[in-house]
Amino acid sequence: MRLRHYSIHTECAYCDWIKRYVKYHGMTSRNDLEGGEAKIEAFLTHFAVNTHVALSTQNQAVNALGFLYKQVLKQITIGSGKGGKDRMTTFPASMVPLLENHLWRV
């Protein structure tokens, strides 16, 4: 992250998200990082549904895990577009009904 000139605050936040991800899945070796897309979706779904945090916090978690898999492990790319809003899927499909219900109540 330092070679890419990330802020020290971003570095700390990303490391914290990666630690949470590893702890959530009980990972003990590098081999446990295989199958990242399904594990990331499960982690983000659990995090978003159970902690009720802001969208920007969820985006930071997505970016941290994307950095881990794309830049460090060079395994997968999170996202489907070339940039901007279609760069990544912010919410897993399983969350959409929950979010719609919440928005109707607000």
XYZ file of C-alpha atoms in Angstrom:
106
model
C 0.000 0.000 0.000
C 2.872 2.311 0.705
C 4.319 1.738 -2.764
C 0.997 2.917 -4.146
C 1.098 5.980 -1.858
C -1.986 5.100 0.158
C -2.593 7.164 3.271
C -1.434 5.627 6.553
C -5.043 5.901 7.756
C -6.252 3.959 4.714
C -3.572 1.357 5.336
C -4.693 0.893 8.949
C -8.360 0.697 7.946
C -7.700 -1.845 5.187
C -5.599 -3.996 7.524
C -8.421 -3.909 10.067
C -10.958 -5.040 7.435
C -8.679 -7.843 6.303
C -8.233 -8.993 9.917
C -12.026 -8.989 10.422
C -12.474 -10.991 7.228
C -9.873 -13.589 8.242
C -11.318 -13.865 11.742
C -14.905 -14.166 10.459
C -13.984 -17.150 8.295
C -11.577 -18.672 10.838
C -8.737 -18.735 8.341
C -5.462 -20.230 9.506
C -3.448 -20.542 6.292
C -3.047 -18.873 2.931
C -4.940 -21.760 1.305
C -8.051 -20.668 3.201
C -8.140 -17.534 1.044
C -9.196 -19.618 -1.981
C -12.778 -19.166 -3.201
C -12.670 -15.474 -2.455
C -15.775 -14.250 -4.241
C -18.187 -16.442 -2.270
C -16.390 -15.750 1.009
C -16.364 -12.013 0.394
C -20.081 -11.990 -0.380
C -20.853 -13.987 2.763
C -18.741 -11.645 4.899
C -20.217 -8.473 3.433
C -23.764 -9.782 3.704
C -23.256 -10.722 7.344
C -21.580 -7.407 8.086
C -24.184 -5.231 6.368
C -27.226 -7.061 7.730
C -26.050 -7.434 11.327
C -24.214 -4.168 11.977
C -26.391 -1.618 10.118
C -23.498 0.619 9.090
C -23.324 3.351 6.492
C -22.818 2.658 2.817
C -19.408 4.347 2.876
C -18.255 1.908 5.559
C -19.419 -1.016 3.452
C -17.609 0.425 0.441
C -14.416 0.663 2.459
C -14.718 -3.032 3.351
C -15.255 -3.917 -0.331
C -12.237 -1.856 -1.343
C -10.023 -3.405 1.338
C -10.930 -6.954 0.345
C -10.620 -6.045 -3.320
C -7.111 -4.762 -2.649
C -6.230 -7.992 -0.842
C -7.410 -10.273 -3.625
C -6.516 -8.161 -6.639
C -3.235 -6.500 -5.665
C -1.758 -8.813 -3.037
C -2.974 -12.290 -3.997
C -3.628 -11.508 -7.688
C -6.548 -13.944 -7.684
C -9.836 -12.250 -8.530
C -11.226 -8.937 -9.557
C -14.197 -7.595 -7.664
C -16.394 -5.743 -10.072
C -17.813 -5.860 -13.526
C -17.188 -2.535 -15.232
C -14.506 -0.088 -16.181
C -15.066 2.538 -13.515
C -17.495 4.846 -11.893
C -20.756 3.524 -10.549
C -20.678 0.252 -12.471
C -17.210 -0.586 -11.149
C -18.469 -2.857 -8.407
C -21.576 -4.327 -6.937
C -22.049 -2.554 -3.634
C -24.621 -4.917 -2.168
C -24.967 -8.675 -2.499
C -28.228 -9.722 -4.142
C -29.448 -11.276 -0.900
C -29.480 -7.830 0.740
C -31.703 -6.065 -1.784
C -35.061 -7.096 -0.228
C -33.839 -6.120 3.239
C -32.723 -2.710 2.023
C -35.970 -2.108 0.153
C -37.973 -2.926 3.298
C -35.807 -0.576 5.317
C -36.186 2.258 2.822
C -39.971 1.909 2.797
C -40.027 2.252 6.587
C -37.881 5.399 6.640
